[in-house]
Structure formats: C-alpha cells, structure tokens
Coordinates of N, CA and C in Angstrom, one line a residue:
M1 N 188.8 298.3 153.9 CA 189.2 297.7 154.8 C 190.8 297.4 155.1
S2 N 191.6 297.3 154.0 CA 192.9 297.2 153.6 C 193.6 297.9 155.1
S3 N 193.1 299.3 154.9 CA 194.1 300.5 155.3 C 193.4 300.3 156.9
A4 N 192.7 299.3 157.0 CA 192.2 299.2 158.9 C 193.2 298.3 159.3
F5 N 193.3 297.4 158.5 CA 194.3 296.5 158.9 C 195.9 296.8 159.0
E6 N 196.2 298.0 158.2 CA 197.5 298.4 158.0 C 197.8 299.1 159.4
L7 N 196.7 299.6 159.8 CA 197.0 300.4 161.1 C 197.3 299.5 162.3
L8 N 197.3 298.1 162.2 CA 197.3 296.8 163.0 C 198.8 296.4 163.3
Q9 N 199.4 297.1 162.5 CA 201.2 296.8 162.4 C 201.3 297.0 164.0
G10 N 202.2 296.2 164.5 CA 202.9 295.7 165.3 C 202.0 295.7 166.6
A11 N 200.8 295.8 166.5 CA 199.9 295.3 167.2 C 200.2 293.8 167.6
T12 N 200.0 293.1 169.0 CA 200.3 291.7 169.4 C 199.3 291.3 170.2
I13 N 198.1 292.1 170.7 CA 197.0 291.6 171.7 C 195.8 292.1 170.7
F14 N 195.1 291.6 170.7 CA 193.5 292.0 169.9 C 192.4 291.8 170.9
T15 N 191.3 292.8 171.0 CA 190.2 292.3 171.5 C 189.1 292.7 170.5
K16 N 188.1 291.7 170.4 CA 187.1 292.1 169.2 C 185.6 291.8 170.0
L17 N 184.8 293.3 169.9 CA 183.6 293.1 170.5 C 182.4 293.0 169.3
D18 N 181.2 292.6 169.8 CA 180.3 292.4 169.1 C 179.1 293.3 169.6
L19 N 178.3 294.3 168.9 CA 177.2 295.1 169.6 C 176.0 294.5 169.1
R20 N 175.4 294.2 170.0 CA 173.9 294.0 170.3 C 173.2 294.9 169.2
N21 N 172.3 294.5 168.3 CA 171.4 294.9 167.3 C 172.3 296.3 166.7
A22 N 173.4 296.2 166.5 CA 174.2 297.2 165.9 C 174.3 297.3 164.5
Y23 N 173.6 296.2 163.5 CA 173.9 296.4 162.1 C 173.5 297.6 161.6
H24 N 174.2 298.2 161.3 CA 173.9 299.7 160.7 C 173.4 300.7 161.4
L25 N 174.0 300.7 162.8 CA 173.3 301.1 164.0 C 174.1 302.4 164.0
V26 N 175.3 302.3 163.9 CA 176.4 303.4 164.2 C 177.0 303.7 163.1
R27 N 176.9 304.8 162.6 CA 177.3 305.4 161.2 C 178.5 306.4 161.7
I28 N 179.4 306.3 161.1 CA 180.7 307.0 161.1 C 181.1 307.6 159.8
K29 N 181.2 309.5 160.1 CA 181.4 310.3 159.0 C 182.7 309.8 158.2
E30 N 182.6 309.8 156.7 CA 183.6 309.7 156.3 C 185.2 310.6 156.8
G31 N 186.2 310.2 156.7 CA 187.3 310.8 157.7 C 187.4 311.0 158.9
D32 N 186.7 310.6 159.7 CA 186.5 310.4 161.0 C 186.7 309.2 161.8
E33 N 187.1 307.9 161.1 CA 187.3 306.7 161.3 C 188.4 306.7 162.5
W34 N 189.3 307.5 162.3 CA 190.3 307.4 163.3 C 189.8 307.6 164.9
K35 N 188.8 308.2 165.0 CA 187.9 308.6 166.0 C 187.6 307.2 166.8
T36 N 187.5 306.7 166.2 CA 187.1 304.9 166.8 C 188.3 304.4 167.2
A37 N 189.4 304.8 167.3 CA 190.7 303.9 167.5 C 190.7 304.4 169.4
F38 N 191.0 303.3 170.1 CA 190.9 303.7 171.3 C 192.1 302.7 172.1
N39 N 192.8 303.3 173.1 CA 193.8 302.8 173.5 C 193.4 301.2 174.5
T40 N 192.7 301.0 175.0 CA 192.2 300.2 175.6 C 190.9 299.6 175.5
P41 N 190.4 298.0 175.7 CA 188.9 297.7 175.6 C 188.2 298.6 176.7
T42 N 188.8 298.8 178.4 CA 188.0 299.5 179.0 C 187.7 300.9 178.3
V43 N 188.4 301.8 177.9 CA 187.7 302.9 177.4 C 186.7 302.7 176.2
V44 N 186.7 301.6 175.4 CA 185.9 301.3 174.7 C 184.6 301.0 175.0
L45 N 184.9 300.2 176.0 CA 183.5 299.8 176.9 C 182.9 300.8 177.3
Q46 N 183.6 301.7 178.2 CA 183.0 303.0 178.8 C 182.2 303.9 177.6
R47 N 182.8 303.9 176.9 CA 182.3 304.8 175.8 C 181.1 304.2 175.1
L48 N 181.0 302.8 174.9 CA 179.8 302.0 174.6 C 178.5 302.6 175.7
L49 N 179.0 302.1 177.1 CA 177.9 302.3 178.1 C 177.5 304.0 178.2
E50 N 178.6 304.8 177.8 CA 178.0 306.2 177.8 C 176.9 306.6 176.9
N51 N 177.1 306.1 175.8 CA 176.1 305.9 174.6 C 175.1 305.0 174.6
H52 N 174.6 304.2 175.6 CA 173.8 303.0 175.9 C 173.8 302.0 174.7
L53 N 175.2 301.6 174.5 CA 175.5 300.5 173.2 C 175.5 299.5 174.2
F54 N 175.3 298.1 174.1 CA 175.8 297.2 174.5 C 176.4 296.1 173.6
V55 N 177.3 295.2 174.4 CA 178.0 294.1 173.4 C 177.4 292.7 173.9
K56 N 177.6 291.7 173.0 CA 177.1 290.3 173.2 C 178.2 289.5 173.6
P57 N 178.8 289.2 174.9 CA 179.5 289.0 175.6 C 179.9 287.4 174.8
E58 N 179.1 286.7 174.4 CA 179.6 285.3 173.8 C 180.2 285.7 172.4
K59 N 180.0 286.8 172.1 CA 180.9 286.9 170.5 C 182.2 287.7 171.1
C60 N 182.4 288.2 172.0 CA 183.3 289.2 172.3 C 184.4 288.2 172.5
E61 N 186.1 288.9 172.4 CA 187.1 288.1 172.4 C 188.0 289.5 173.2
F62 N 188.7 288.8 174.6 CA 189.5 289.9 175.1 C 190.9 289.5 175.5
H63 N 192.1 290.2 174.9 CA 193.4 290.1 175.5 C 193.8 288.9 174.6
V64 N 193.8 288.5 173.4 CA 193.8 287.4 172.7 C 195.3 287.7 171.7
S65 N 195.9 286.8 171.4 CA 197.3 287.0 170.4 C 196.7 286.9 168.8
E66 N 195.6 285.9 169.0 CA 195.0 285.8 167.5 C 193.5 286.0 167.3
V67 N 192.9 286.8 166.5 CA 191.7 287.1 166.3 C 191.2 286.8 164.9
S68 N 190.0 286.4 164.6 CA 189.2 285.9 163.5 C 188.3 287.4 163.2
F69 N 188.3 287.8 162.1 CA 187.6 289.2 162.2 C 187.7 289.2 160.6
L70 N 186.1 289.5 160.2 CA 185.4 289.4 158.6 C 186.3 288.8 157.6
G71 N 186.4 287.4 158.0 CA 187.0 286.4 157.2 C 188.4 286.2 157.0
F72 N 189.1 287.2 158.1 CA 190.7 287.1 158.1 C 191.0 286.7 159.4
I73 N 191.9 286.1 159.8 CA 193.0 285.9 161.1 C 193.9 286.9 161.1
L74 N 193.8 287.3 162.0 CA 194.9 288.3 162.4 C 195.7 288.1 163.7
S75 N 197.1 288.4 163.7 CA 197.9 287.6 164.4 C 199.4 289.2 164.6
K76 N 200.0 288.7 165.3 CA 201.1 289.7 165.3 C 202.1 289.9 164.1
G77 N 201.5 291.0 163.2 CA 202.4 291.3 162.4 C 201.9 290.7 161.0
S78 N 200.6 289.4 161.1 CA 200.5 289.2 160.1 C 198.7 289.0 159.9
L79 N 198.5 288.5 158.7 CA 197.3 288.4 158.0 C 197.0 287.3 157.2
L80 N 196.2 286.3 157.3 CA 195.9 285.3 156.9 C 194.3 285.1 156.6
T81 N 194.0 284.2 155.3 CA 192.6 283.9 155.4 C 192.1 282.8 156.4
D82 N 190.8 283.0 156.6 CA 190.4 282.2 157.8 C 189.7 280.8 157.1
P83 N 190.6 279.7 157.8 CA 190.2 278.5 156.8 C 188.9 277.9 156.9
K84 N 188.1 278.4 157.8 CA 186.8 278.1 157.3 C 185.9 278.5 156.1
K85 N 186.8 279.7 155.6 CA 186.3 280.8 154.4 C 187.2 280.0 153.1
T86 N 188.5 279.4 153.5 CA 188.9 279.0 152.6 C 188.4 277.3 152.2
Q87 N 188.0 277.0 153.2 CA 186.9 275.4 152.7 C 185.8 275.6 152.3
V88 N 185.2 276.8 152.4 CA 184.3 276.9 151.5 C 184.6 276.9 149.9
V89 N 185.7 277.6 149.9 CA 186.2 277.9 148.3 C 186.6 276.3 147.7
R90 N 186.9 275.6 148.7 CA 187.6 274.0 148.5 C 186.4 273.0 147.8
D91 N 185.3 273.3 148.7 CA 184.0 272.6 148.6 C 182.9 273.0 147.6
W92 N 183.4 274.3 147.4 CA 182.5 274.9 146.1 C 182.2 274.0 144.8
P93 N 181.1 273.7 144.5 CA 180.5 272.8 143.5 C 181.2 273.5 142.3
Q94 N 181.1 272.7 141.1 CA 181.5 273.8 139.5 C 180.1 274.1 139.4
P95 N 180.4 275.6 139.3 CA 179.2 276.4 138.5 C 178.6 275.7 137.3
S96 N 177.1 276.0 137.2 CA 176.5 275.6 135.8 C 175.4 276.7 135.4
S97 N 176.2 278.1 135.7 CA 175.3 279.1 135.0 C 176.2 280.4 135.4
V98 N 176.0 281.2 134.7 CA 176.9 282.5 134.6 C 176.5 283.0 136.3
K99 N 175.1 283.1 136.6 CA 174.9 283.6 137.9 C 176.0 282.9 138.6
E100 N 176.1 281.6 138.7 CA 176.9 280.7 139.8 C 178.4 281.3 139.7
V101 N 179.0 281.1 138.5 CA 180.4 281.7 138.2 C 180.6 283.2 138.7
Q102 N 179.4 284.3 138.7 CA 179.6 285.2 139.0 C 180.1 285.3 140.6
R103 N 178.9 284.3 141.4 CA 179.1 284.3 142.9 C 180.4 283.7 143.1
F104 N 181.2 282.6 142.4 CA 182.0 281.8 142.8 C 183.4 283.2 142.9
I105 N 183.2 283.9 141.6 CA 184.5 284.8 141.5 C 184.5 286.1 142.5
G106 N 182.8 286.7 142.9 CA 182.8 287.6 143.8 C 183.1 287.1 145.1
F107 N 183.2 285.9 145.7 CA 183.5 285.4 146.6 C 185.2 285.1 146.8
A108 N 185.6 284.5 145.7 CA 187.0 284.7 146.0 C 187.7 285.7 145.4
N109 N 187.2 286.8 144.8 CA 188.1 288.0 144.8 C 187.9 288.9 146.0
F110 N 187.4 288.6 146.9 CA 187.5 289.2 148.4 C 188.9 288.6 148.8
Y111 N 189.5 287.5 148.4 CA 190.8 287.1 149.0 C 192.1 287.1 147.6
R112 N 191.5 288.2 147.1 CA 192.7 288.2 146.0 C 194.1 288.6 146.0
K113 N 194.0 289.2 147.3 CA 195.6 289.4 147.4 C 196.3 288.7 148.1
F114 N 195.6 287.6 148.2 CA 196.6 286.3 149.1 C 196.6 285.2 147.7
I115 N 196.1 285.4 146.5 CA 196.4 284.8 145.2 C 197.1 285.3 144.4
R116 N 198.2 284.8 144.0 CA 199.3 285.2 143.1 C 198.6 285.2 141.4
N117 N 198.8 286.6 140.8 CA 198.1 286.3 139.2 C 196.6 286.2 139.6
F118 N 195.9 286.8 140.3 CA 194.3 286.3 140.4 C 193.7 286.5 139.3
S119 N 194.0 287.6 138.7 CA 193.2 288.0 137.4 C 193.3 286.8 136.4
A120 N 194.6 286.7 136.1 CA 194.9 285.8 134.9 C 194.5 284.4 135.1
V121 N 194.6 283.7 136.4 CA 194.1 282.5 136.6 C 192.6 282.4 136.8
A122 N 191.8 283.8 137.2 CA 190.3 283.6 137.1 C 189.7 283.8 135.3
G123 N 190.8 284.6 134.7 CA 190.5 285.1 133.7 C 189.4 283.9 132.6
P124 N 189.7 282.5 132.4 CA 188.8 282.1 131.9 C 187.4 281.7 132.5
M125 N 187.2 282.1 133.7 CA 186.0 282.1 134.4 C 185.1 283.4 134.2
T126 N 185.9 284.3 134.4 CA 185.5 285.5 133.9 C 184.7 285.7 132.6
D127 N 185.6 285.3 131.4 CA 185.1 285.4 130.5 C 183.8 284.8 130.0
L128 N 183.5 283.8 130.8 CA 182.2 283.1 130.8 C 181.0 283.9 131.4
T129 N 181.1 285.1 131.8 CA 180.3 285.9 132.1 C 180.0 287.1 131.4
K130 N 181.0 287.2 130.3 CA 181.0 288.1 129.4 C 180.4 287.7 128.0
R131 N 179.9 286.7 128.1 CA 179.3 285.8 127.1 C 177.9 286.4 126.4
K132 N 177.4 286.7 125.2 CA 176.1 286.8 125.0 C 175.2 285.7 125.5
P133 N 174.1 286.4 126.0 CA 172.7 285.2 126.1 C 172.9 284.1 125.4
G134 N 172.5 282.9 125.7 CA 172.5 281.7 125.2 C 173.0 280.3 126.1
P135 N 173.0 279.2 125.7 CA 173.2 278.3 126.8 C 174.5 278.6 127.3
F136 N 174.4 278.2 128.7 CA 175.8 278.6 129.4 C 176.7 277.3 129.1
K137 N 178.1 277.3 128.8 CA 178.9 276.4 128.5 C 180.2 276.2 129.2
W138 N 180.2 275.4 130.3 CA 181.3 275.2 131.1 C 182.6 274.6 130.2
S139 N 183.7 275.9 130.1 CA 184.8 275.4 129.2 C 185.9 274.4 130.1
P140 N 186.7 273.7 129.2 CA 187.8 272.9 129.8 C 188.8 274.3 130.4
E141 N 188.8 275.5 129.6 CA 189.8 276.5 130.2 C 189.3 276.9 131.8
A142 N 187.9 277.0 132.0 CA 186.9 277.6 132.8 C 187.3 276.4 134.1
E143 N 187.2 274.8 133.7 CA 187.4 274.0 134.7 C 189.0 274.6 135.3
R144 N 190.0 274.2 134.0 CA 191.5 274.4 134.9 C 191.4 275.5 135.7
A145 N 191.2 276.7 135.3 CA 191.0 277.9 136.4 C 190.3 277.7 137.7
F146 N 189.0 277.2 137.7 CA 188.2 276.9 138.6 C 189.0 275.9 139.8
C147 N 189.9 274.8 139.2 CA 190.6 274.1 139.9 C 192.0 274.8 140.6
E148 N 192.4 275.5 140.1 CA 193.5 276.1 140.2 C 193.5 277.0 141.3
L149 N 192.2 277.7 141.2 CA 192.0 278.9 142.2 C 191.8 278.3 143.5
K150 N 191.1 276.9 143.4 CA 190.7 275.7 144.5 C 192.5 275.5 145.2
V151 N 193.0 275.3 144.5 CA 194.5 274.8 144.6 C 195.3 276.0 145.5
R152 N 195.1 277.3 145.0 CA 195.9 278.4 145.5 C 195.1 278.9 146.5
F153 N 193.8 278.6 146.9 CA 193.4 279.0 147.9 C 193.6 278.1 149.1
S154 N 194.0 276.8 149.0 CA 194.5 276.0 150.1 C 195.8 276.3 150.5
S155 N 196.5 276.8 149.5 CA 197.9 277.1 149.8 C 198.0 278.7 150.1
A156 N 197.0 279.4 150.3 CA 197.1 280.9 150.4 C 198.4 281.3 151.7
P157 N 199.2 282.1 151.1 CA 200.2 282.4 152.2 C 199.8 283.7 153.5
I158 N 200.7 283.6 154.1 CA 200.4 284.3 155.1 C 201.1 286.1 155.0
L159 N 200.1 287.1 154.6 CA 200.6 287.9 154.4 C 201.2 288.8 156.0
T160 N 202.1 289.6 155.5 CA 202.8 290.4 157.0 C 201.9 291.9 156.7
L161 N 201.8 292.4 157.8 CA 201.2 293.6 157.6 C 202.6 294.8 157.2
P162 N 201.8 296.2 156.4 CA 202.9 296.5 156.4 C 203.5 297.7 157.4
D163 N 204.8 297.8 157.5 CA 205.7 298.7 158.5 C 205.8 300.1 157.6
P164 N 205.0 301.2 158.5 CA 205.6 302.4 157.7 C 206.6 303.0 157.8
S165 N 207.5 302.5 158.7 CA 208.8 302.8 158.9 C 209.9 302.3 157.8
L166 N 209.4 301.6 157.0 CA 210.1 300.7 156.1 C 210.0 301.3 154.5
P167 N 210.7 301.2 153.8 CA 210.6 301.7 152.5 C 209.9 300.4 151.5
F168 N 209.1 300.9 150.9 CA 208.3 299.7 149.8 C 208.8 299.6 148.5
V169 N 208.9 298.4 148.1 CA 209.3 297.9 146.7 C 208.0 297.3 145.7
V170 N 207.9 298.0 144.6 CA 206.7 297.8 143.6 C 207.3 297.1 142.8
E171 N 206.2 296.0 142.5 CA 206.7 295.2 140.9 C 205.5 295.3 140.5
V172 N 205.4 295.2 139.3 CA 204.3 295.4 138.2 C 204.8 294.3 137.0
D173 N 203.3 293.7 136.5 CA 203.5 293.0 135.8 C 202.0 293.0 134.9
A174 N 202.2 292.9 133.4 CA 200.9 293.2 132.7 C 201.2 292.2 131.3
S175 N 200.1 291.8 131.3 CA 199.9 290.9 129.8 C 198.6 291.4 129.2
E176 N 198.3 291.0 128.0 CA 196.9 291.4 127.2 C 196.0 291.1 127.7
A177 N 195.9 290.0 128.8 CA 194.4 289.5 129.8 C 194.5 290.4 131.1
A178 N 196.0 290.6 131.6 CA 195.7 291.3 133.1 C 196.6 292.4 133.3
V179 N 196.5 292.7 134.7 CA 197.7 293.5 135.1 C 197.7 293.4 136.8
G180 N 199.0 293.4 137.4 CA 199.1 293.0 138.3 C 200.4 293.8 139.0
A181 N 200.2 294.2 140.3 CA 201.2 294.5 140.9 C 201.3 294.1 142.5
V182 N 202.4 294.0 143.1 CA 202.7 293.7 144.2 C 203.5 295.0 145.2
L183 N 203.2 294.9 146.6 CA 204.1 295.9 147.2 C 204.5 295.1 148.3
S184 N 205.8 295.0 148.0 CA 206.5 294.3 149.3 C 207.4 295.2 150.1
Q185 N 207.9 294.8 151.1 CA 208.6 295.6 152.1 C 209.9 294.5 152.5
R186 N 211.0 294.9 152.9 CA 212.2 294.0 153.3 C 212.4 294.4 154.6
P187 N 211.8 293.7 155.5 CA 212.2 293.6 157.3 C 213.3 293.3 157.5
A188 N 213.5 293.0 158.8 CA 215.1 292.5 159.4 C 215.5 291.4 158.7
D189 N 214.4 290.6 158.8 CA 214.9 289.0 158.1 C 215.7 289.1 156.8
G190 N 215.4 290.5 155.8 CA 216.1 290.4 154.8 C 215.3 290.0 153.5
K191 N 214.3 289.1 153.6 CA 213.1 288.7 152.5 C 212.2 289.7 152.3
L192 N 211.8 289.8 151.0 CA 211.0 290.6 150.6 C 209.7 289.9 151.3
H193 N 208.9 290.6 151.8 CA 207.2 290.1 152.0 C 206.1 291.3 151.7

C-alpha cells in the first residue's frame, strides 16, 4: 500500500470511488497495478461502464483537495492518520488477555510509520504475547507502553509523500530489543521530512 501512496506525490486533487458489490470482485494481476491508473475520473467512469461495474454515488468524492482512504487522510504532498482511527486507539480499553494485546498491537502496527520507535515502545506489550501458557499478567511495563502508544497516536506527525526527484537520507538505529530505520528527504524548505 505504501507504494500506492508514493505514486500520489505531486497530486493536488483527488477522486474516491466505491464500487457496488466489488469486494474481491476485480482481481488485478500482480505487476499490472499500473494499468489501473487513469488521468481523469471521466476515463475511470467510462471504463467502469464498459465493464458493467457501477459505483455507489453516496460513497464517492470528486475533485477534492483532501480525501479519507483506507484509514489515512491524503492531501497535497502529505499523509496523516484518520482522526477516527486514532480516536479508536485513544479509547481502547486496557487489554486483559494475550488475544486482546495481539488485537491492539495489530491495529496499532498498521500505523507504525507514524510512531517513532514503535517496536521499542510496544516491546513490553509484544513480550506479553510470547509468554508461556498460564494466567495472563498485565505488567507495569506493558501499562507504560500502552499509555505511551496512546499518547504518540494522539500526536502522530503528518508524513510527506516522497519525491522521486530528490535524494534520500537513511537513518538507522538498533538495540538489543529493536531495529528501526527512517527514510527522509530534504525538500525546498531545507528540513528533513
């Protein structure tokens, strides 16, 4: 999915379409995804009509500068978490079983690119999923990690979309518990993004 967002660098106007009864209806051969990119919504709608596919007008958005898509908000050159999804994290109750910890970590992991040192912060909770069978014990370290992740979700940064014409800067960090890397660029404002 990240590569799909990267292709949106430079886009300023967005259109979102929702096909009727399309869940797993249209399969795209791996490597042919580029063929799904069209220049205008009119061309897309024409192709849909030719193939007897129909959209749900109430779920479509045309010619907008910002669009909610798959749990993210896309706008000119930027990507941010959908506030509805970050609210879900802030309201998440304290896990009381390994399964509940796994659910939380799985949901939070989807947005890991927005959370600096995600693996290290989530480590104490991840450790709870590796324990041997027996009674579940929520640790003080897991509580701190849980609260810290909620705080970081509340202040998640806006990510800029990569510009293929600019060089990349790679920063890597590792410890005994986690490995992390950041890929940044320095656009016209001179700051690393």
